[in-house]
Amino acid sequence: QVQLVESGGGLVQPGGSLRLSCALSGRTLSSYVMGWFRQAPGKEREFVAAISWSFGTTYDADSMKGRFTISRDNAKNTMYLQMNSLKPEDTAIHYCAAGPTPMLPVITTGYRYWGQGTQVTVSS
């Protein structure tokens, strides 16, 4: 079993930055993918970025390219999402997820384990 715990969310002004963390425990993830999704009120959960735990290869949603960066620290069993130039439309609950695949899926069904989410609010 895998447990995922997100942290780092909060209130930030437009143009600001936040770094989200996802701490994982329970088993090794050598052949897993890790990802970030977000869900705004009244909207479906949408893909943000994914990273291969073993190889570090990444894939970002087009709308986040250049602003968000996904990374991981294998020694700390932690994944990160650095978010810069935040906009009000980035306001959402952000979830981390893990799935038993070497691919980089962009849909929620590609992931087996989910964290509880952390709220990101971008407002002046």
XYZ file of N, CA and C in Angstrom:
372
model
N 0.841 -1.198 0.000
C 0.000 0.000 0.000
C 0.875 1.246 0.000
N 0.408 2.258 -0.688
C 1.132 3.524 -0.795
C 0.314 4.620 -0.126
N 0.963 5.428 0.686
C 0.317 6.595 1.283
C 0.963 7.861 0.743
N 0.125 8.810 0.385
C 0.597 10.075 -0.175
C 0.043 11.226 0.662
N 0.918 12.158 1.023
C 0.491 13.304 1.825
C 1.034 14.575 1.183
N 0.108 15.448 0.752
C 0.509 16.711 0.141
C 0.666 17.800 1.209
N 1.499 18.776 0.896
C 1.654 19.949 1.742
C 2.148 21.103 0.881
N 2.096 22.312 1.462
C 2.644 23.470 0.759
C 1.618 24.386 0.133
N 0.348 24.013 0.187
C -0.670 24.890 -0.366
C -0.889 26.114 0.506
N -1.699 27.035 -0.001
C -1.991 28.235 0.764
C -2.526 29.337 -0.115
N -2.543 30.542 0.444
C -3.029 31.732 -0.252
C -1.834 32.518 -0.778
N -1.863 32.866 -2.045
C -0.778 33.616 -2.662
C -1.365 34.655 -3.604
N -0.680 35.764 -3.767
C -1.144 36.804 -4.677
C -0.830 36.440 -6.122
N -1.582 36.965 -7.061
C -1.267 36.731 -8.483
C 0.180 37.114 -8.787
N 0.839 36.264 -9.559
C 2.245 36.475 -9.868
C 3.186 35.828 -8.883
N 2.660 35.323 -7.781
C 3.484 34.704 -6.754
C 3.822 33.262 -7.067
N 4.508 32.629 -6.112
C 4.977 31.255 -6.284
C 4.634 30.415 -5.060
N 4.495 29.136 -5.288
C 4.335 28.152 -4.227
C 5.063 26.886 -4.645
N 5.529 26.124 -3.656
C 6.068 24.799 -3.933
C 5.274 23.773 -3.134
N 4.628 22.892 -3.860
C 3.897 21.800 -3.224
C 4.817 20.598 -3.060
N 4.590 19.866 -1.984
C 5.332 18.639 -1.731
C 4.357 17.483 -1.591
N 4.821 16.300 -1.975
C 4.041 15.076 -1.812
C 4.966 14.034 -1.204
N 4.748 13.731 0.054
C 5.551 12.719 0.735
C 4.886 11.365 0.598
N 5.668 10.374 0.200
C 5.083 9.057 0.012
C 5.728 8.037 0.928
N 4.950 7.056 1.302
C 5.436 5.990 2.159
C 4.676 4.721 1.848
N 5.193 3.616 2.330
C 4.476 2.358 2.206
C 5.164 1.326 1.354
N 5.844 1.739 0.297
C 6.558 0.782 -0.545
C 7.470 1.547 -1.482
N 8.376 0.825 -2.107
C 9.243 1.460 -3.104
C 8.466 1.639 -4.399
N 8.841 2.633 -5.153
C 8.086 2.978 -6.359
C 8.970 2.947 -7.596
N 9.833 1.965 -7.686
C 10.823 1.980 -8.758
C 10.190 1.940 -10.134
N 9.012 1.357 -10.284
C 8.391 1.266 -11.606
C 7.102 2.065 -11.667
N 7.010 3.093 -10.863
C 5.791 3.883 -10.774
C 5.924 5.226 -11.482
N 4.782 5.768 -11.790
C 4.681 7.157 -12.202
C 4.056 7.937 -11.048
N 4.480 9.174 -10.893
C 3.888 10.087 -9.923
C 3.331 11.280 -10.687
N 2.240 11.815 -10.209
C 1.638 12.929 -10.925
C 0.959 13.932 -10.022
N 0.707 15.091 -10.603
C -0.081 16.134 -9.944
C -1.329 16.400 -10.783
N -2.457 16.493 -10.101
C -3.712 16.890 -10.709
C -4.281 18.031 -9.871
N -5.261 18.721 -10.443
C -5.942 19.751 -9.664
C -7.414 19.766 -10.029
N -8.213 20.251 -9.078
C -9.650 20.312 -9.286
C -10.199 21.602 -8.712
N -10.732 22.442 -9.595
C -11.365 23.686 -9.183
C -12.841 23.430 -8.896
N -13.481 24.279 -8.114
C -14.905 24.097 -7.802
C -15.754 23.997 -9.060
N -16.573 22.959 -9.133
C -17.469 22.794 -10.262
C -16.825 22.264 -11.524
N -15.546 21.906 -11.448
C -14.835 21.421 -12.636
C -14.295 20.016 -12.396
N -13.957 19.348 -13.497
C -13.373 18.024 -13.389
C -11.910 18.133 -12.964
N -11.432 17.029 -12.404
C -10.011 16.978 -12.034
C -9.182 16.977 -13.306
N -8.168 17.840 -13.353
C -7.367 17.953 -14.566
C -5.894 17.665 -14.291
N -5.253 17.140 -15.297
C -3.840 16.778 -15.237
C -2.967 18.026 -15.210
N -1.929 17.986 -14.381
C -0.969 19.080 -14.301
C 0.396 18.624 -14.816
N 0.936 17.565 -14.233
C 2.267 17.094 -14.624
C 2.487 15.697 -14.077
N 3.422 14.974 -14.706
C 3.767 13.623 -14.270
C 5.266 13.418 -14.368
N 5.774 12.486 -13.558
C 7.202 12.195 -13.548
C 7.412 10.711 -13.295
N 8.335 10.131 -14.024
C 8.726 8.744 -13.787
C 9.614 8.682 -12.555
N 9.210 7.838 -11.585
C 9.981 7.788 -10.350
C 11.400 7.280 -10.589
N 11.553 6.324 -11.506
C 12.882 5.743 -11.737
C 13.766 6.621 -12.604
N 13.212 7.121 -13.711
C 14.033 7.784 -14.724
C 13.986 9.317 -14.648
N 12.990 9.847 -13.967
C 12.917 11.298 -13.859
C 12.360 11.990 -15.087
N 11.924 11.239 -16.080
C 11.317 11.871 -17.245
C 9.992 12.500 -16.839
N 9.670 13.597 -17.489
C 8.484 14.356 -17.078
C 7.598 14.678 -18.272
N 6.375 15.005 -17.957
C 5.430 15.490 -18.958
C 4.528 16.505 -18.285
N 4.378 17.670 -18.902
C 3.570 18.747 -18.337
C 2.369 19.039 -19.232
N 1.266 19.431 -18.596
C 0.131 19.905 -19.372
C 0.527 21.176 -20.111
N 0.014 21.340 -21.312
C 0.398 22.489 -22.139
C 0.127 23.812 -21.441
N -0.967 23.891 -20.719
C -1.352 25.157 -20.095
C -0.432 25.540 -18.937
N 0.377 24.590 -18.445
C 1.278 24.866 -17.325
C 2.733 24.998 -17.757
N 3.012 24.674 -19.008
C 4.407 24.700 -19.455
C 5.010 26.084 -19.245
N 6.218 26.087 -18.720
C 6.917 27.339 -18.490
C 6.627 27.972 -17.145
N 5.576 27.520 -16.481
C 5.243 28.083 -15.166
C 5.409 27.057 -14.041
N 5.068 25.805 -14.317
C 5.117 24.766 -13.292
C 6.249 23.779 -13.621
N 6.916 23.290 -12.590
C 7.982 22.312 -12.755
C 7.794 21.192 -11.759
N 7.737 19.958 -12.270
C 7.630 18.784 -11.411
C 9.013 18.194 -11.200
N 9.261 17.699 -9.996
C 10.547 17.075 -9.698
C 10.353 16.074 -8.568
N 11.389 15.272 -8.321
C 11.292 14.338 -7.201
C 12.662 14.152 -6.583
N 12.649 13.790 -5.306
C 13.865 13.484 -4.569
C 13.710 12.059 -4.070
N 14.365 11.120 -4.750
C 14.200 9.715 -4.398
C 14.663 9.412 -2.981
N 15.719 10.084 -2.548
C 16.253 9.826 -1.208
C 15.260 10.246 -0.121
N 14.485 11.285 -0.404
C 13.506 11.779 0.573
C 12.111 11.226 0.319
N 11.960 10.406 -0.731
C 10.639 9.875 -1.083
C 9.605 10.991 -1.205
N 9.991 12.040 -1.881
C 9.132 13.213 -1.993
C 9.114 13.737 -3.422
N 7.936 14.112 -3.859
C 7.752 14.738 -5.163
C 7.366 16.198 -4.932
N 7.725 17.051 -5.875
C 7.465 18.477 -5.729
C 6.768 19.029 -6.966
N 6.084 20.140 -6.764
C 5.551 20.917 -7.875
C 5.855 22.382 -7.579
N 6.805 22.931 -8.319
C 7.137 24.343 -8.191
C 6.213 25.120 -9.120
N 5.450 26.042 -8.547
C 4.477 26.808 -9.319
C 4.862 28.280 -9.269
N 5.132 28.851 -10.433
C 5.507 30.261 -10.548
C 4.466 31.015 -11.361
N 4.522 32.334 -11.269
C 3.610 33.194 -12.036
C 2.164 32.741 -11.888
N 1.760 32.510 -10.668
C 0.427 31.982 -10.417
C -0.658 32.971 -10.806
N -1.763 32.416 -11.286
C -2.911 33.202 -11.748
C -4.148 32.814 -10.932
N -5.137 33.674 -10.868
C -6.366 33.317 -10.136
C -6.989 32.010 -10.634
N -6.851 31.725 -11.923
C -7.427 30.488 -12.465
C -6.669 29.245 -12.040
N -5.551 29.401 -11.357
C -4.837 28.257 -10.798
C -5.425 27.828 -9.457
N -6.384 28.590 -8.949
C -7.020 28.240 -7.683
C -7.731 26.903 -7.802
N -7.341 25.965 -6.931
C -7.895 24.605 -6.983
C -7.309 23.789 -5.836
N -7.931 22.649 -5.595
C -7.312 21.653 -4.727
C -6.326 20.866 -5.595
N -5.110 20.743 -5.140
C -4.076 20.041 -5.884
C -3.810 18.686 -5.229
N -3.838 17.645 -6.043
C -3.679 16.285 -5.571
C -2.417 15.653 -6.146
N -1.723 14.860 -5.358
C -0.678 14.029 -5.921
C -1.203 12.598 -6.045
N -0.621 11.866 -6.975
C -1.091 10.527 -7.277
C 0.079 9.650 -7.688
N -0.119 8.343 -7.553
C 0.904 7.384 -7.950
C 0.240 6.221 -8.671
N 0.943 5.715 -9.687
C 0.390 4.608 -10.444
C 1.449 3.625 -10.858
N 1.096 2.338 -10.935
C 2.060 1.282 -11.260
C 2.286 1.127 -12.757
N 2.893 2.136 -13.358
C 3.155 2.100 -14.789
C 4.410 2.909 -15.098
N 5.188 2.476 -16.096
C 6.340 3.284 -16.521
C 5.938 4.409 -17.467
N 4.676 4.442 -17.851
C 4.198 5.491 -18.748
C 3.934 6.769 -17.951
N 3.493 7.810 -18.643
C 3.180 9.098 -18.012
C 1.732 9.453 -18.335
N 0.784 8.780 -17.702
C -0.621 9.002 -18.038
C -1.114 10.384 -17.655
N -2.048 10.892 -18.431
C -2.614 12.217 -18.168
C -4.050 12.130 -17.694
N -4.560 10.907 -17.496
C -5.921 10.733 -17.032
C -5.903 10.105 -15.645
N -6.952 10.376 -14.874
C -6.973 9.937 -13.487
C -6.950 8.417 -13.349
N -7.510 7.707 -14.324
C -7.548 6.247 -14.228
C -6.180 5.615 -14.389
N -5.192 6.396 -14.766
C -3.828 5.881 -14.862
C -3.116 5.794 -13.533
N -3.791 6.242 -12.477
C -3.180 6.314 -11.146
C -4.016 5.506 -10.160
N -3.319 4.829 -9.256
C -3.999 3.958 -8.297
C -4.144 4.613 -6.924
N -3.166 5.392 -6.534
C -3.159 5.953 -5.182
C -3.248 7.474 -5.251
N -3.976 8.053 -4.298
C -4.197 9.491 -4.266
C -4.004 10.033 -2.863
N -3.492 11.264 -2.813
C -3.447 11.980 -1.550
C -4.772 12.685 -1.290
N -4.860 13.359 -0.160
C -6.086 14.050 0.236
C -6.219 15.423 -0.404
N -5.138 15.938 -0.934
C -5.192 17.232 -1.601
C -4.767 18.385 -0.717
N -4.285 19.445 -1.354
C -3.915 20.665 -0.651
C -4.469 21.851 -1.443
N -5.074 22.793 -0.737
C -5.739 23.914 -1.385
C -4.728 24.977 -1.791
N -4.833 25.414 -3.028
C -4.059 26.548 -3.531
C -5.052 27.633 -3.928
N -4.904 28.815 -3.348
C -5.778 29.929 -3.655
C -4.933 31.107 -4.119
N -5.233 31.593 -5.310
C -4.501 32.734 -5.874
C -5.461 33.910 -5.932
N -5.202 34.899 -5.092
C -6.110 36.033 -4.993
C -5.384 37.224 -4.398
N -5.808 38.404 -4.821
C -5.257 39.621 -4.239
C -6.136 40.124 -3.091
